[in-house]
Amino acid sequence: MDHFDLRDGVMHAEDVSLAAIAAEAGTPVYVYSTATIERHVRVFREALAGLDEPLIAFAVKANPNRAVLATLAGLGLGADVVSGGELLRALAAGVPASKIVFSGVGKTAEEMELGLTEGIGQFNLESVQEAEMLSAVASRLGIAAPVAYRINPNVDAGTHSKISTGRADDKFGVAYDRALDAYARAAALPGLDVRGVAVHIGSQLTDLAPSRAAFARIGTLIADLRAAGHAIVTADLGGGLGVPYNPALPIPPSPADYGAMVREVTAGWNVRLIFEPGRVIVGNAGVLLARVIRVKEGTTHPFVVVDAGMNDLIRPSLYDAWHDIRAVAPSGARATANIVGPICETGDTFARARAMDAVEAGDLVAFMTAGAYGATMANTYNSRGLTPEAMVKGEDWAIIRDRQPIEALIAADRLPAWLQGKQT
Ligand code: LLP
């Protein structure tokens, strides 16, 4: 459920007209709804009722805007980060270090040192090699790093291959069968405080069965680890719960369904559970607002050319993702069209033969469910500045990231000495 609704024929984010935001901020622009974010946090938290003080660590990669993170920090969430940059963003937004979990397969020694000096809650290690490096860094600093190993349970999450992470040949985690050896090695390292297990099998999961299977394996492993003498006090179950993108498809399992499954599978584990939801918290809380530049005649269907491109919202191009595309002020007429951006690639196609609101040049369209993995994956391809972002709260709204001027892009390039002063 979200707070993007038609009022007097114009789509609003809460009490603010998207047309008003477009008029002032220009397009393309991402718009987020605070009430929707708050609602999703509440629903997710309620879904986990009955668990012993779970930590909800928002997956920062889904939407790292400081205002979004500050909203979530204000609601008591922690953060799951995968780089020094995300760690600094989470801290800057007011997330307490103790609620930060550092995931990722390629942490560098510098990033480890940053996490250690800031005093983050847990490092999720993905290999024995990484454990050895972290132990060395922590020993040099005279501290013991709180760690879990991320386990690869060899479970196919049944999602898009590019966002599936728990199959044996995916790059993530320590192979389930090698986990006991990896823990033995970590326990022998001086700079580590081994305390947990972690798992994350993929994103946009629309079936709970693979997660249930993966968690069940983790439950078995916890028992084996304890039998081997390890004190396991945390279990990080990752993120991944899907959200509805296409109203014509079955609705993915709800947070309540997910919570019930978790309660059932983890009963008796006697650990503090950690969750790393990203998409389910912010996905439906954002739209990408764009303007139709022109409608170009096509052979089969017309091409609706909008001023947002694959550089602003890459998901359709990268994962064949489906985003609902609506007119901000629908006339009631419907049409079938191809929706494309201005980028010089055929991949810059948001939808083909889409039955949707009829739109014409100058009309505004909203790409729905763009709050997760939208602005954060934007890039400057075709020399387009990064997309601005706006946030609505009730009747108020504010720009929370400026449009990047092309001058900033040009200024970031440097001319080597041999090219300076030689332009003709
Ligand atoms: N934890 C870990 C270790 C992760 O790798 C991820 C996502 C999450 C949590 C959060 O997953 P979520 O709850 O958001 O599904 N760019 C892709 C999604 C990539 C997800 C990467 N990892 C997309 O646009 O669909």
Short mmCIF file of C-alpha atoms and ligand atoms in Angstrom, two decimals:
data_model
loop_
_atom_site.label_atom_id
_atom_site.label_comp_id
_atom_site.label_asym_id
_atom_site.label_seq_id
_atom_site.Cartn_x
_atom_site.Cartn_y
_atom_site.Cartn_z
CA MET A 1 0.00 0.00 0.00
CA ASP A 2 1.24 3.47 -0.78
CA HIS A 3 0.22 7.11 -0.52
CA PHE A 4 0.22 7.95 -4.25
CA ASP A 5 -3.41 8.60 -5.17
CA LEU A 6 -5.46 10.61 -7.62
CA ARG A 7 -7.06 13.70 -6.12
CA ASP A 8 -9.19 15.90 -8.36
CA GLY A 9 -7.75 14.00 -11.31
CA VAL A 10 -4.08 14.55 -10.44
CA MET A 11 -1.78 12.06 -8.77
CA HIS A 12 -0.64 13.25 -5.37
CA ALA A 13 2.08 12.03 -3.04
CA GLU A 14 0.23 12.34 0.26
CA ASP A 15 -1.16 15.91 0.13
CA VAL A 16 1.17 17.24 -2.55
CA SER A 17 0.39 17.28 -6.27
CA LEU A 18 3.06 15.61 -8.38
CA ALA A 19 2.36 18.22 -11.03
CA ALA A 20 3.36 20.92 -8.54
CA ILE A 21 6.60 19.12 -7.72
CA ALA A 22 7.40 18.67 -11.43
CA ALA A 23 6.70 22.35 -12.08
CA GLU A 24 9.14 23.43 -9.42
CA ALA A 25 11.79 20.70 -9.47
CA GLY A 26 11.70 19.87 -13.17
CA THR A 27 11.76 16.35 -14.55
CA PRO A 28 12.90 13.66 -14.27
CA VAL A 29 12.71 13.62 -10.48
CA TYR A 30 12.26 10.89 -7.89
CA VAL A 31 9.55 11.58 -5.31
CA TYR A 32 9.31 9.69 -2.01
CA SER A 33 6.42 9.54 0.44
CA THR A 34 7.32 9.66 4.12
CA ALA A 35 3.96 8.22 5.19
CA THR A 36 4.53 5.21 2.95
CA ILE A 37 7.99 4.60 4.39
CA GLU A 38 6.60 4.91 7.92
CA ARG A 39 3.79 2.54 7.10
CA HIS A 40 6.13 -0.10 5.69
CA VAL A 41 8.37 0.08 8.73
CA ARG A 42 5.34 -0.34 10.97
CA VAL A 43 4.02 -3.30 8.98
CA PHE A 44 7.42 -4.99 8.92
CA ARG A 45 7.90 -4.44 12.64
CA GLU A 46 4.42 -5.76 13.44
CA ALA A 47 5.17 -8.81 11.31
CA LEU A 48 8.08 -9.62 13.61
CA ALA A 49 6.05 -9.29 16.81
CA GLY A 50 6.87 -11.97 19.31
CA LEU A 51 10.55 -12.21 18.36
CA ASP A 52 13.03 -11.17 21.02
CA GLU A 53 14.16 -7.62 20.12
CA PRO A 54 15.00 -8.21 16.48
CA LEU A 55 17.30 -5.70 14.76
CA ILE A 56 15.88 -4.31 11.53
CA ALA A 57 18.89 -3.10 9.58
CA PHE A 58 17.70 -1.33 6.43
CA ALA A 59 19.69 -2.36 3.34
CA VAL A 60 21.16 1.04 2.50
CA LYS A 61 21.87 0.05 -1.10
CA ALA A 62 18.12 0.13 -1.82
CA ASN A 63 17.96 3.86 -1.15
CA PRO A 64 20.92 5.65 0.41
CA ASN A 65 19.57 9.19 0.32
CA ARG A 66 20.42 10.87 3.61
CA ALA A 67 16.86 12.09 4.17
CA VAL A 68 15.50 8.58 3.63
CA LEU A 69 18.08 7.12 5.99
CA ALA A 70 17.41 9.83 8.57
CA THR A 71 13.68 9.04 8.37
CA LEU A 72 14.43 5.37 8.99
CA ALA A 73 16.95 6.12 11.74
CA GLY A 74 14.26 8.23 13.41
CA LEU A 75 12.00 5.18 13.35
CA GLY A 76 14.69 3.18 15.16
CA LEU A 77 16.06 1.17 12.26
CA GLY A 78 19.67 0.12 11.92
CA ALA A 79 21.54 -0.23 8.64
CA ASP A 80 23.02 -2.98 6.52
CA VAL A 81 25.93 -1.46 4.60
CA VAL A 82 28.19 -2.88 1.91
CA SER A 83 30.85 -0.21 1.53
CA GLY A 84 32.69 2.44 3.47
CA GLY A 85 30.56 4.97 1.62
CA GLU A 86 27.31 3.41 2.81
CA LEU A 87 28.71 3.19 6.33
CA LEU A 88 29.51 6.90 6.35
CA ARG A 89 26.09 7.73 4.91
CA ALA A 90 24.34 5.69 7.60
CA LEU A 91 26.34 7.38 10.35
CA ALA A 92 25.73 10.81 8.81
CA ALA A 93 22.00 10.09 8.85
CA GLY A 94 22.08 9.30 12.56
CA VAL A 95 22.08 5.50 12.57
CA PRO A 96 23.91 4.41 15.74
CA ALA A 97 27.07 2.43 14.93
CA SER A 98 25.90 -0.40 17.16
CA LYS A 99 22.94 -0.97 14.81
CA ILE A 100 25.11 -1.22 11.69
CA VAL A 101 25.93 -4.52 10.01
CA PHE A 102 28.67 -4.55 7.36
CA SER A 103 27.98 -7.05 4.56
CA GLY A 104 29.65 -7.57 1.20
CA VAL A 105 32.11 -9.85 -0.49
CA GLY A 106 34.89 -7.35 -1.07
CA LYS A 107 35.51 -5.32 2.07
CA THR A 108 38.93 -3.70 1.98
CA ALA A 109 41.30 -3.26 4.92
CA GLU A 110 40.49 0.49 4.91
CA GLU A 111 36.75 -0.20 5.10
CA MET A 112 37.31 -2.72 7.90
CA GLU A 113 39.31 -0.16 9.86
CA LEU A 114 36.56 2.41 9.41
CA GLY A 115 33.94 -0.04 10.70
CA LEU A 116 36.12 -1.02 13.63
CA THR A 117 36.98 2.52 14.71
CA GLU A 118 33.33 3.55 14.42
CA GLY A 119 32.36 0.54 16.54
CA ILE A 120 29.78 -1.09 14.27
CA GLY A 121 27.64 -3.92 15.56
CA GLN A 122 28.69 -6.76 13.31
CA PHE A 123 30.76 -7.69 10.26
CA ASN A 124 29.23 -10.37 8.06
CA LEU A 125 32.23 -12.20 6.66
CA GLU A 126 32.05 -13.96 3.33
CA SER A 127 35.27 -16.00 3.33
CA VAL A 128 38.09 -17.30 5.51
CA GLN A 129 40.43 -14.97 3.64
CA GLU A 130 38.31 -12.02 4.70
CA ALA A 131 38.27 -13.31 8.31
CA GLU A 132 42.06 -13.36 8.29
CA MET A 133 42.29 -9.81 6.98
CA LEU A 134 39.76 -8.48 9.49
CA SER A 135 41.53 -10.21 12.36
CA ALA A 136 44.82 -8.61 11.33
CA VAL A 137 43.27 -5.14 11.11
CA ALA A 138 41.44 -5.53 14.43
CA SER A 139 44.54 -6.88 16.19
CA ARG A 140 46.54 -3.90 14.98
CA LEU A 141 43.87 -1.65 16.54
CA GLY A 142 43.84 -3.73 19.72
CA ILE A 143 40.17 -4.74 19.43
CA ALA A 144 38.13 -7.84 18.66
CA ALA A 145 35.74 -7.51 15.72
CA PRO A 146 32.20 -8.86 16.25
CA VAL A 147 31.61 -11.24 13.33
CA ALA A 148 29.24 -13.65 11.69
CA TYR A 149 29.89 -15.72 8.61
CA ARG A 150 27.49 -15.40 5.74
CA ILE A 151 26.63 -18.91 4.69
CA ASN A 152 25.77 -19.88 1.13
CA PRO A 153 23.02 -22.46 1.68
CA ASN A 154 22.89 -23.57 -1.97
CA VAL A 155 19.22 -22.73 -2.35
CA ASP A 156 17.77 -21.29 -5.54
CA ALA A 157 15.63 -18.32 -4.56
CA GLY A 158 13.64 -18.51 -7.78
CA THR A 159 14.16 -14.85 -8.62
CA HIS A 160 15.96 -13.14 -11.52
CA SER A 161 19.37 -14.75 -11.95
CA LYS A 162 21.23 -11.44 -11.55
CA ILE A 163 19.78 -10.89 -8.08
CA SER A 164 19.95 -14.49 -6.86
CA THR A 165 22.73 -14.90 -4.30
CA GLY A 166 22.39 -18.25 -2.53
CA ARG A 167 23.23 -20.83 -5.18
CA ALA A 168 26.50 -22.71 -4.75
CA ASP A 169 28.17 -21.00 -7.69
CA ASP A 170 27.03 -17.48 -6.76
CA LYS A 171 29.90 -15.41 -5.38
CA PHE A 172 28.37 -14.92 -1.94
CA GLY A 173 29.07 -16.52 1.40
CA VAL A 174 30.94 -19.54 2.69
CA ALA A 175 29.76 -22.85 1.25
CA TYR A 176 27.45 -24.58 3.71
CA ASP A 177 29.60 -27.72 3.72
CA ARG A 178 32.70 -25.74 4.63
CA ALA A 179 31.08 -23.70 7.38
CA LEU A 180 32.38 -25.70 10.35
CA ASP A 181 35.97 -25.43 9.12
CA ALA A 182 35.56 -21.71 8.48
CA TYR A 183 34.22 -21.14 12.01
CA ALA A 184 37.06 -23.19 13.52
CA ARG A 185 39.55 -20.99 11.68
CA ALA A 186 37.79 -17.77 12.75
CA ALA A 187 37.63 -18.87 16.40
CA ALA A 188 41.39 -19.36 16.35
CA LEU A 189 42.04 -15.84 15.05
CA PRO A 190 42.96 -13.31 17.77
CA GLY A 191 41.11 -10.28 16.37
CA LEU A 192 37.65 -11.81 16.00
CA ASP A 193 34.71 -12.26 18.34
CA VAL A 194 32.70 -14.96 16.55
CA ARG A 195 29.05 -14.49 17.44
CA GLY A 196 26.67 -15.22 14.60
CA VAL A 197 25.55 -16.65 11.30
CA ALA A 198 24.11 -14.79 8.32
CA VAL A 199 22.27 -15.72 5.13
CA HIS A 200 20.71 -13.83 2.21
CA ILE A 201 19.56 -15.79 -0.81
CA GLY A 202 18.33 -13.07 -3.15
CA SER A 203 16.04 -10.16 -3.79
CA GLN A 204 12.45 -9.67 -4.99
CA LEU A 205 11.51 -13.08 -3.56
CA THR A 206 7.91 -13.95 -4.35
CA ASP A 207 7.84 -17.40 -2.78
CA LEU A 208 8.67 -18.10 0.87
CA ALA A 209 9.68 -21.73 0.32
CA PRO A 210 13.34 -21.07 -0.67
CA SER A 211 13.83 -18.77 2.33
CA ARG A 212 12.24 -21.34 4.60
CA ALA A 213 14.59 -24.02 3.24
CA ALA A 214 17.64 -21.76 3.64
CA PHE A 215 16.69 -20.76 7.20
CA ALA A 216 16.11 -24.40 8.12
CA ARG A 217 19.66 -25.18 7.01
CA ILE A 218 20.91 -22.28 9.13
CA GLY A 219 19.03 -23.70 12.13
CA THR A 220 20.82 -27.01 11.70
CA LEU A 221 24.13 -25.22 11.35
CA ILE A 222 23.57 -23.22 14.56
CA ALA A 223 23.10 -26.48 16.45
CA ASP A 224 26.24 -27.95 14.85
CA LEU A 225 28.24 -24.83 15.63
CA ARG A 226 27.16 -24.85 19.26
CA ALA A 227 28.03 -28.51 19.50
CA ALA A 228 31.49 -27.54 18.23
CA GLY A 229 31.79 -24.99 21.03
CA HIS A 230 30.91 -21.72 19.28
CA ALA A 231 28.71 -19.25 21.17
CA ILE A 232 26.21 -18.20 18.50
CA VAL A 233 24.10 -15.28 19.70
CA THR A 234 22.92 -13.63 16.45
CA ALA A 235 21.36 -14.91 13.23
CA ASP A 236 21.05 -12.46 10.33
CA LEU A 237 18.35 -13.61 7.91
CA GLY A 238 19.10 -10.97 5.29
CA GLY A 239 16.49 -9.20 3.20
CA GLY A 240 14.83 -10.12 -0.06
CA LEU A 241 11.09 -9.99 0.48
CA GLY A 242 9.45 -8.98 -2.80
CA VAL A 243 6.97 -6.20 -3.45
CA PRO A 244 4.11 -5.99 -5.97
CA TYR A 245 5.23 -4.30 -9.20
CA ASN A 246 2.66 -5.59 -11.65
CA PRO A 247 -0.96 -5.45 -10.49
CA ALA A 248 -1.77 -8.28 -12.92
CA LEU A 249 0.52 -10.72 -11.09
CA PRO A 250 -0.21 -12.49 -7.79
CA ILE A 251 0.75 -10.35 -4.78
CA PRO A 252 4.03 -11.54 -3.19
CA PRO A 253 3.89 -12.91 0.37
CA SER A 254 3.18 -10.18 2.89
CA PRO A 255 5.53 -9.20 5.71
CA ALA A 256 3.04 -10.93 8.03
CA ASP A 257 3.36 -14.20 6.06
CA TYR A 258 7.13 -13.82 6.14
CA GLY A 259 7.13 -13.10 9.88
CA ALA A 260 4.98 -16.15 10.58
CA MET A 261 7.37 -18.33 8.58
CA VAL A 262 10.37 -16.88 10.43
CA ARG A 263 8.74 -17.44 13.84
CA GLU A 264 8.06 -21.03 12.92
CA VAL A 265 11.49 -21.88 11.48
CA THR A 266 13.53 -20.06 14.12
CA ALA A 267 11.62 -21.28 17.18
CA GLY A 268 14.13 -22.47 19.74
CA TRP A 269 17.16 -20.92 18.07
CA ASN A 270 17.72 -18.70 21.08
CA VAL A 271 19.49 -15.93 19.19
CA ARG A 272 18.89 -12.27 18.41
CA LEU A 273 17.56 -12.14 14.84
CA ILE A 274 18.75 -9.49 12.40
CA PHE A 275 16.82 -8.55 9.26
CA GLU A 276 18.10 -6.57 6.29
CA PRO A 277 15.01 -5.48 4.35
CA GLY A 278 15.50 -2.94 1.57
CA ARG A 279 12.90 -3.06 -1.17
CA VAL A 280 9.96 -3.92 1.08
CA ILE A 281 10.59 -0.76 3.12
CA VAL A 282 11.10 1.80 0.34
CA GLY A 283 10.06 0.21 -2.98
CA ASN A 284 6.48 1.41 -3.07
CA ALA A 285 7.39 4.64 -1.31
CA GLY A 286 8.88 6.23 -4.41
CA VAL A 287 7.97 7.14 -7.98
CA LEU A 288 10.05 8.46 -10.82
CA LEU A 289 8.30 11.41 -12.35
CA ALA A 290 9.02 12.10 -16.02
CA ARG A 291 7.58 14.23 -18.80
CA VAL A 292 6.63 13.03 -22.26
CA ILE A 293 8.93 14.76 -24.74
CA ARG A 294 7.04 13.58 -27.78
CA VAL A 295 5.05 10.68 -29.10
CA LYS A 296 6.79 9.22 -32.11
CA GLU A 297 4.91 7.14 -34.59
CA GLY A 298 5.89 3.45 -34.61
CA THR A 299 5.30 0.53 -36.95
CA THR A 300 3.19 -1.47 -34.54
CA HIS A 301 2.75 0.86 -31.57
CA PRO A 302 3.68 4.49 -30.99
CA PHE A 303 6.83 5.31 -29.03
CA VAL A 304 6.19 7.49 -26.02
CA VAL A 305 9.56 9.23 -25.54
CA VAL A 306 9.96 10.45 -21.96
CA ASP A 307 12.68 12.60 -20.42
CA ALA A 308 13.82 9.84 -18.03
CA GLY A 309 16.20 7.23 -19.37
CA MET A 310 17.79 3.94 -18.43
CA ASN A 311 20.45 6.02 -16.68
CA ASP A 312 17.76 7.28 -14.26
CA LEU A 313 15.96 3.95 -13.77
CA ILE A 314 17.99 1.00 -14.98
CA ARG A 315 15.88 -1.88 -13.65
CA PRO A 316 13.83 -2.55 -16.83
CA SER A 317 16.99 -2.56 -18.92
CA LEU A 318 19.06 -4.65 -16.51
CA TYR A 319 16.52 -7.16 -15.18
CA ASP A 320 13.61 -6.83 -17.62
CA ALA A 321 11.82 -5.39 -14.60
CA TRP A 322 8.20 -4.30 -14.92
CA HIS A 323 7.21 -0.92 -13.49
CA ASP A 324 3.67 0.35 -13.65
CA ILE A 325 3.60 3.55 -15.72
CA ARG A 326 0.70 5.92 -15.08
CA ALA A 327 -0.33 9.31 -16.31
CA VAL A 328 -0.14 11.86 -13.50
CA ALA A 329 -3.35 13.48 -14.82
CA PRO A 330 -5.10 10.65 -16.70
CA SER A 331 -7.74 11.67 -19.23
CA GLY A 332 -9.48 8.32 -18.92
CA ALA A 333 -8.43 7.27 -22.42
CA ARG A 334 -6.23 4.19 -22.79
CA ALA A 335 -3.65 3.31 -25.41
CA THR A 336 -1.02 0.70 -26.19
CA ALA A 337 2.47 2.11 -26.53
CA ASN A 338 6.20 1.52 -26.20
CA ILE A 339 7.65 3.72 -23.46
CA VAL A 340 11.24 4.70 -24.15
CA GLY A 341 13.84 7.14 -22.90
CA PRO A 342 16.17 9.43 -24.83
CA ILE A 343 19.33 7.29 -24.42
CA CYS A 344 20.94 5.97 -27.58
CA GLU A 345 20.40 2.28 -26.91
CA THR A 346 17.47 0.03 -27.67
CA GLY A 347 17.85 -1.20 -24.09
CA ASP A 348 16.54 2.19 -23.03
CA THR A 349 13.03 0.82 -23.25
CA PHE A 350 10.84 0.87 -20.15
CA ALA A 351 7.95 -1.07 -21.62
CA ARG A 352 6.88 -2.58 -24.92
CA ALA A 353 3.30 -2.81 -26.14
CA ARG A 354 2.10 -1.58 -22.75
CA ALA A 355 -1.61 -0.96 -22.31
CA MET A 356 -1.65 2.23 -20.26
CA ASP A 357 -3.14 5.69 -19.87
CA ALA A 358 -3.07 7.55 -23.16
CA VAL A 359 -0.50 10.35 -22.95
CA GLU A 360 0.73 13.09 -25.25
CA ALA A 361 3.68 15.44 -25.47
CA GLY A 362 4.00 17.55 -22.33
CA ASP A 363 2.10 15.11 -20.09
CA LEU A 364 3.64 13.83 -16.88
CA VAL A 365 4.01 10.12 -16.21
CA ALA A 366 4.91 8.33 -13.00
CA PHE A 367 7.00 5.16 -12.91
CA MET A 368 5.61 3.44 -9.85
CA THR A 369 7.50 1.39 -7.24
CA ALA A 370 10.75 3.19 -7.96
CA GLY A 371 11.78 3.93 -4.36
CA ALA A 372 14.15 0.97 -4.18
CA TYR A 373 17.10 0.50 -6.55
CA GLY A 374 16.00 3.56 -8.52
CA ALA A 375 17.98 6.74 -7.85
CA THR A 376 20.70 4.70 -6.16
CA MET A 377 21.51 2.90 -9.44
CA ALA A 378 21.33 6.03 -11.58
CA ASN A 379 24.34 7.02 -13.60
CA THR A 380 25.40 9.76 -15.97
CA TYR A 381 25.41 7.80 -19.24
CA ASN A 382 24.90 10.02 -22.28
CA SER A 383 26.17 12.90 -20.10
CA ARG A 384 22.95 13.27 -18.18
CA GLY A 385 23.33 14.65 -14.66
CA LEU A 386 22.20 12.45 -11.77
CA THR A 387 18.46 12.64 -11.13
CA PRO A 388 17.25 14.85 -8.27
CA GLU A 389 15.10 13.49 -5.45
CA ALA A 390 12.24 15.02 -3.50
CA MET A 391 10.51 13.93 -0.32
CA VAL A 392 6.93 14.57 0.73
CA LYS A 393 5.58 14.62 4.25
CA GLY A 394 1.91 15.48 4.50
CA GLU A 395 1.47 18.89 2.91
CA ASP A 396 5.21 19.60 2.87
CA TRP A 397 7.82 18.61 0.37
CA ALA A 398 11.49 19.31 -0.13
CA ILE A 399 14.27 18.59 -2.56
CA ILE A 400 16.50 16.03 -0.87
CA ARG A 401 19.05 15.83 -3.65
CA ASP A 402 19.78 18.54 -6.17
CA ARG A 403 19.79 17.89 -9.87
CA GLN A 404 23.43 17.40 -10.81
CA PRO A 405 24.33 20.14 -13.28
CA ILE A 406 26.20 19.06 -16.40
CA GLU A 407 28.87 21.62 -15.47
CA ALA A 408 29.70 19.48 -12.41
CA LEU A 409 30.25 16.46 -14.63
CA ILE A 410 32.46 18.38 -17.02
CA ALA A 411 34.42 19.99 -14.17
CA ALA A 412 35.21 16.56 -12.68
CA ASP A 413 37.20 15.61 -15.77
CA ARG A 414 40.82 16.74 -15.79
CA LEU A 415 42.88 17.55 -18.84
CA PRO A 416 46.41 16.13 -18.73
CA ALA A 417 49.22 18.62 -19.20
CA TRP A 418 49.76 17.60 -22.81
CA LEU A 419 46.22 18.57 -23.73
CA GLN A 420 46.06 21.83 -21.84
CA GLY A 421 46.12 25.01 -23.82
CA LYS A 422 46.06 23.12 -27.08
CA GLN A 423 42.41 23.30 -27.99
CA THR A 424 41.93 25.01 -31.28
N1 LLP B 1 21.09 -7.94 2.46
C1 LLP B 1 22.01 -8.24 1.53
C2 LLP B 1 23.25 -8.90 1.95
C3 LLP B 1 21.79 -7.93 0.18
O1 LLP B 1 22.70 -8.24 -0.73
C4 LLP B 1 20.58 -7.28 -0.18
C5 LLP B 1 20.32 -6.92 -1.57
C6 LLP B 1 19.66 -6.96 0.83
C7 LLP B 1 19.94 -7.32 2.14
C8 LLP B 1 18.36 -6.26 0.56
O2 LLP B 1 17.53 -6.98 -0.28
P1 LLP B 1 16.02 -6.49 -0.53
O3 LLP B 1 15.27 -6.62 0.79
O4 LLP B 1 16.07 -5.10 -0.99
O5 LLP B 1 15.54 -7.43 -1.57
N2 LLP B 1 19.30 -3.94 -7.86
C9 LLP B 1 18.42 -5.08 -7.76
C10 LLP B 1 18.38 -5.65 -6.36
C11 LLP B 1 19.75 -6.03 -5.83
C12 LLP B 1 19.72 -6.53 -4.42
C13 LLP B 1 21.08 -6.71 -3.88
N3 LLP B 1 21.15 -7.14 -2.52
C14 LLP B 1 17.03 -4.67 -8.24
O6 LLP B 1 16.85 -3.53 -8.67
O7 LLP B 1 16.12 -5.49 -8.27
#
